[in-house]
mmCIF file of C-alpha atoms in Angstrom:
data_model
loop_
_atom_site.group_PDB
_atom_site.id
_atom_site.type_symbol
_atom_site.label_atom_id
_atom_site.label_comp_id
_atom_site.label_asym_id
_atom_site.label_seq_id
_atom_site.Cartn_x
_atom_site.Cartn_y
_atom_site.Cartn_z
ATOM 1 C CA ALA A 1019 0.000 0.000 0.000
ATOM 2 C CA PRO A 1020 1.402 3.439 -0.793
ATOM 3 C CA ASP A 1021 0.795 4.681 2.748
ATOM 4 C CA LEU A 1022 3.552 2.460 4.152
ATOM 5 C CA GLY A 1023 5.993 4.752 2.378
ATOM 6 C CA SER A 1024 7.676 6.741 5.134
ATOM 7 C CA ASP A 1025 11.348 7.590 4.593
ATOM 8 C CA ASN A 1026 12.333 5.185 7.351
ATOM 9 C CA THR A 1027 10.252 2.290 6.009
ATOM 10 C CA TRP A 1028 11.608 2.653 2.468
ATOM 11 C CA GLN A 1029 15.166 2.896 3.821
ATOM 12 C CA GLN A 1030 14.636 -0.375 5.717
ATOM 13 C CA PHE A 1031 13.270 -2.057 2.567
ATOM 14 C CA TYR A 1032 16.253 -0.786 0.544
ATOM 15 C CA ASP A 1033 18.783 -1.957 3.158
ATOM 16 C CA LYS A 1034 17.215 -5.420 3.431
ATOM 17 C CA VAL A 1035 16.368 -6.149 -0.207
ATOM 18 C CA VAL A 1036 19.020 -4.279 -2.188
ATOM 19 C CA VAL A 1037 22.003 -3.972 0.138
ATOM 20 C CA GLU A 1038 21.721 -7.207 2.122
ATOM 21 C CA HIS A 1039 20.339 -9.517 -0.582
ATOM 22 C CA GLY A 1040 21.485 -7.798 -3.796
ATOM 23 C CA LYS A 1041 17.992 -7.829 -5.324
ATOM 24 C CA GLU A 1042 15.956 -5.134 -7.054
ATOM 25 C CA LEU A 1043 13.199 -3.562 -4.975
ATOM 26 C CA TRP A 1044 9.802 -3.477 -6.689
ATOM 27 C CA MET A 1045 6.503 -1.975 -5.607
ATOM 28 C CA SER A 1046 3.794 -3.943 -7.347
ATOM 29 C CA GLU A 1047 0.027 -4.186 -7.483
ATOM 30 C CA THR A 1048 -0.651 -0.783 -5.972
ATOM 31 C CA SER A 1049 -4.268 0.247 -6.339
ATOM 32 C CA GLY A 1050 -6.709 3.094 -5.876
ATOM 33 C CA ASP A 1051 -8.033 5.678 -8.291
ATOM 34 C CA PHE A 1052 -7.982 9.223 -7.045
ATOM 35 C CA ASP A 1053 -9.926 12.014 -8.744
ATOM 36 C CA ASP A 1054 -9.501 14.246 -5.720
ATOM 37 C CA TRP A 1055 -6.303 16.363 -5.824
ATOM 38 C CA ASP A 1056 -5.320 15.799 -2.175
ATOM 39 C CA ASP A 1057 -5.546 12.005 -2.458
ATOM 40 C CA ALA A 1058 -3.717 11.915 -5.800
ATOM 41 C CA TYR A 1059 -1.022 14.272 -4.462
ATOM 42 C CA TYR A 1060 -0.565 12.111 -1.351
ATOM 43 C CA TYR A 1061 -0.204 9.009 -3.521
ATOM 44 C CA MET A 1062 2.284 10.773 -5.815
ATOM 45 C CA LYS A 1063 4.430 11.819 -2.827
ATOM 46 C CA ASN A 1064 4.599 8.178 -1.733
ATOM 47 C CA LEU A 1065 5.692 7.119 -5.221
ATOM 48 C CA PHE A 1066 8.324 9.875 -5.040
ATOM 49 C CA VAL A 1067 9.628 8.683 -1.628
ATOM 50 C CA SER A 1068 9.799 5.075 -2.814
ATOM 51 C CA LEU A 1069 12.045 6.172 -5.685
ATOM 52 C CA LYS A 1070 14.184 8.620 -3.723
ATOM 53 C CA VAL A 1071 14.713 6.650 -0.513
ATOM 54 C CA GLY A 1072 13.811 3.058 -1.431
ATOM 55 C CA LYS A 1073 15.418 3.360 -4.870
ATOM 56 C CA VAL A 1074 12.728 1.069 -6.276
ATOM 57 C CA SER A 1075 13.454 -0.257 -9.744
ATOM 58 C CA LEU A 1076 9.790 -0.726 -10.608
ATOM 59 C CA TRP A 1077 6.512 0.788 -9.421
ATOM 60 C CA THR A 1078 3.588 -0.839 -11.131
ATOM 61 C CA TYR A 1079 -0.103 -0.340 -10.822
ATOM 62 C CA TRP A 1080 -2.698 -3.046 -10.258
ATOM 63 C CA GLY A 1081 -4.715 -2.075 -13.311
ATOM 64 C CA MET A 1082 -4.483 0.877 -15.651
ATOM 65 C CA GLY A 1083 -8.265 0.969 -16.015
ATOM 66 C CA ALA A 1084 -8.524 2.607 -12.588
ATOM 67 C CA PHE A 1085 -6.683 5.635 -13.978
ATOM 68 C CA TYR A 1086 -9.781 6.383 -16.029
ATOM 69 C CA GLY A 1087 -12.402 6.536 -13.276
ATOM 70 C CA SER A 1088 -15.738 7.193 -14.977
ATOM 71 C CA GLY A 1089 -14.250 7.176 -18.479
ATOM 72 C CA ASN A 1090 -12.039 10.229 -17.899
ATOM 73 C CA ALA A 1091 -8.392 10.324 -16.837
ATOM 74 C CA THR A 1092 -8.041 10.764 -13.061
ATOM 75 C CA ARG A 1093 -5.801 13.230 -11.226
ATOM 76 C CA GLN A 1094 -3.699 10.274 -10.184
ATOM 77 C CA LEU A 1095 -2.916 9.381 -13.800
ATOM 78 C CA PHE A 1096 -1.673 12.909 -14.473
ATOM 79 C CA ASN A 1097 0.435 12.918 -11.293
ATOM 80 C CA ASN A 1098 1.951 9.567 -12.249
ATOM 81 C CA MET A 1099 2.848 10.923 -15.700
ATOM 82 C CA HIS A 1100 5.676 12.857 -14.058
ATOM 83 C CA PHE A 1101 7.298 9.493 -13.453
ATOM 84 C CA TYR A 1102 5.910 7.108 -16.078
ATOM 85 C CA ARG A 1103 6.239 9.462 -19.050
ATOM 86 C CA PHE A 1104 9.622 11.031 -18.327
ATOM 87 C CA ILE A 1105 11.681 8.527 -16.309
ATOM 88 C CA ARG A 1106 12.355 6.037 -19.064
ATOM 89 C CA PRO A 1107 13.740 2.483 -18.971
ATOM 90 C CA GLY A 1108 17.500 2.425 -18.612
ATOM 91 C CA MET A 1109 17.723 5.757 -16.798
ATOM 92 C CA LYS A 1110 19.864 5.829 -13.677
ATOM 93 C CA MET A 1111 19.193 7.914 -10.585
ATOM 94 C CA ILE A 1112 21.681 10.730 -10.052
ATOM 95 C CA LYS A 1113 22.455 12.666 -6.906
ATOM 96 C CA VAL A 1114 20.399 15.832 -6.550
ATOM 97 C CA SER A 1115 20.902 18.139 -3.585
ATOM 98 C CA ASP A 1116 17.925 20.105 -2.346
ATOM 99 C CA THR A 1117 18.444 22.845 0.241
ATOM 100 C CA ASP A 1118 14.871 23.914 1.053
ATOM 101 C CA SER A 1119 13.007 21.678 3.494
ATOM 102 C CA ASP A 1120 9.769 22.295 1.538
ATOM 103 C CA VAL A 1121 11.286 21.159 -1.760
ATOM 104 C CA GLU A 1122 12.382 17.603 -2.603
ATOM 105 C CA ALA A 1123 13.992 16.514 -5.873
ATOM 106 C CA ILE A 1124 15.168 13.364 -7.619
ATOM 107 C CA GLY A 1125 17.077 13.199 -10.876
ATOM 108 C CA PHE A 1126 17.663 10.622 -13.597
ATOM 109 C CA THR A 1127 19.936 10.459 -16.618
ATOM 110 C CA LYS A 1128 20.744 8.264 -19.563
ATOM 111 C CA GLY A 1129 23.359 9.513 -22.011
ATOM 112 C CA SER A 1130 22.477 13.170 -22.630
ATOM 113 C CA ASP A 1131 18.863 12.756 -21.438
ATOM 114 C CA VAL A 1132 18.088 14.348 -18.074
ATOM 115 C CA THR A 1133 14.882 14.320 -16.007
ATOM 116 C CA VAL A 1134 14.401 15.910 -12.590
ATOM 117 C CA VAL A 1135 11.146 15.576 -10.613
ATOM 118 C CA VAL A 1136 10.629 18.229 -7.925
ATOM 119 C CA VAL A 1137 7.889 18.319 -5.276
ATOM 120 C CA ASN A 1138 6.810 21.441 -3.349
ATOM 121 C CA ILE A 1139 5.613 19.992 -0.063
ATOM 122 C CA SER A 1140 4.464 23.355 1.308
ATOM 123 C CA THR A 1141 0.697 23.742 1.229
ATOM 124 C CA THR A 1142 0.888 27.564 1.419
ATOM 125 C CA LYS A 1143 4.121 28.829 -0.184
ATOM 126 C CA THR A 1144 4.996 29.249 -3.850
ATOM 127 C CA LYS A 1145 8.614 28.240 -4.391
ATOM 128 C CA THR A 1146 11.144 29.490 -6.909
ATOM 129 C CA VAL A 1147 13.561 26.672 -7.644
ATOM 130 C CA SER A 1148 17.032 27.338 -9.028
ATOM 131 C CA PHE A 1149 19.535 24.712 -10.003
ATOM 132 C CA SER A 1150 23.252 24.908 -10.649
ATOM 133 C CA ASP A 1151 25.062 24.415 -13.915
ATOM 134 C CA PHE A 1152 26.690 21.019 -14.337
ATOM 135 C CA ALA A 1153 28.845 19.282 -16.921
ATOM 136 C CA GLY A 1154 26.739 18.325 -19.939
ATOM 137 C CA LYS A 1155 23.745 20.462 -18.880
ATOM 138 C CA PRO A 1156 21.395 20.958 -21.835
ATOM 139 C CA ALA A 1157 20.700 24.473 -23.134
ATOM 140 C CA PHE A 1158 17.070 24.146 -21.993
ATOM 141 C CA TYR A 1159 14.538 21.879 -20.293
ATOM 142 C CA HIS A 1160 10.850 21.355 -20.934
ATOM 143 C CA VAL A 1161 8.756 21.964 -17.812
ATOM 144 C CA TYR A 1162 5.583 20.049 -16.845
ATOM 145 C CA ARG A 1163 3.554 20.845 -13.730
ATOM 146 C CA SER A 1164 0.719 19.325 -11.707
ATOM 147 C CA SER A 1165 -1.053 21.358 -9.048
ATOM 148 C CA PRO A 1166 -4.642 21.722 -7.849
ATOM 149 C CA LEU A 1167 -5.287 23.604 -11.142
ATOM 150 C CA GLU A 1168 -3.008 21.706 -13.572
ATOM 151 C CA MET A 1169 -2.620 18.120 -14.674
ATOM 152 C CA CYS A 1170 0.927 17.444 -15.928
ATOM 153 C CA ALA A 1171 0.543 20.584 -18.034
ATOM 154 C CA TYR A 1172 3.324 21.776 -20.296
ATOM 155 C CA VAL A 1173 4.357 25.205 -18.988
ATOM 156 C CA GLY A 1174 7.240 25.966 -21.358
ATOM 157 C CA LYS A 1175 11.011 25.845 -21.589
ATOM 158 C CA VAL A 1176 13.528 26.774 -18.920
ATOM 159 C CA SER A 1177 16.931 27.969 -20.044
ATOM 160 C CA ASP A 1178 17.929 30.126 -17.063
ATOM 161 C CA ASN A 1179 17.969 27.301 -14.453
ATOM 162 C CA THR A 1180 14.925 28.712 -12.593
ATOM 163 C CA PHE A 1181 11.241 27.768 -12.402
ATOM 164 C CA THR A 1182 8.301 28.448 -10.096
ATOM 165 C CA MET A 1183 6.190 25.918 -8.202
ATOM 166 C CA PRO A 1184 2.771 26.652 -6.678
ATOM 167 C CA PRO A 1185 2.005 25.202 -3.224
ATOM 168 C CA SER A 1186 1.380 21.424 -3.176
ATOM 169 C CA SER A 1187 2.704 20.818 -6.655
ATOM 170 C CA VAL A 1188 5.028 18.575 -8.625
ATOM 171 C CA VAL A 1189 7.203 19.741 -11.520
ATOM 172 C CA THR A 1190 9.201 17.687 -13.986
ATOM 173 C CA ILE A 1191 11.990 19.289 -15.971
ATOM 174 C CA THR A 1192 13.190 17.080 -18.786
ATOM 175 C CA TYR A 1193 15.461 17.023 -21.807
ATOM 176 C CA ASN A 1194 15.429 14.259 -24.416
ATOM 177 C CA ALA A 1195 18.473 14.537 -26.710
ATOM 178 C CA ALA A 1196 16.923 12.377 -29.464
ATOM 179 C CA SER A 1197 13.835 14.622 -29.747
ATOM 180 C CA PRO A 1198 14.628 17.899 -27.958
ATOM 181 C CA ASN A 1199 11.670 19.844 -29.384
ATOM 182 C CA VAL A 1200 8.904 17.298 -28.726
ATOM 183 C CA THR A 1201 6.407 18.335 -26.044
ATOM 184 C CA TYR A 1202 3.262 16.780 -24.600
ATOM 185 C CA GLY A 1203 -0.073 18.464 -23.796
ATOM 186 C CA PRO A 1204 -2.104 19.734 -22.180
ATOM 187 C CA LEU A 1205 -0.968 23.330 -21.931
ATOM 188 C CA ALA A 1206 -1.161 25.107 -18.599
ATOM 189 C CA PRO A 1207 -4.383 27.106 -18.008
#
């Protein structure tokens, strides 16, 4: 169940399964379909923690049909897109340092492709996130955001290493070297 995903619990799973036994850690057969933003956001944060702390190699859902509720895509589907759409097979987690206690980030790379998922945990404060230059940094990133008003919406390109996050939101910045100008909808309201 996603609610067993505290930092400490995922660290214990990682230590036991990966470190002690040399196996991959998978989270499988998770279920629940959340149309409500708060529930979908809570679920997404648990997926985030499982990746960041538990370093899970696979997070799979019980059935994709639940992502479509009453025939329409749920908020949970859009929140999961930050992971399923942009963290692609073969990517490796890279170290990302975050210095604001309200902001958590994880990064992934494969060749020249880079994806960073950032969560604003604050329920009241808008955050401006800046990141440092690094070797091989692309000239720009595409930015996608989910918040109470957006569902993995494309909000544009970032080339100055800075982007804004509303309270209780998740942002993915991504660069795909093979198709650097391809973007996905919907557009931000």
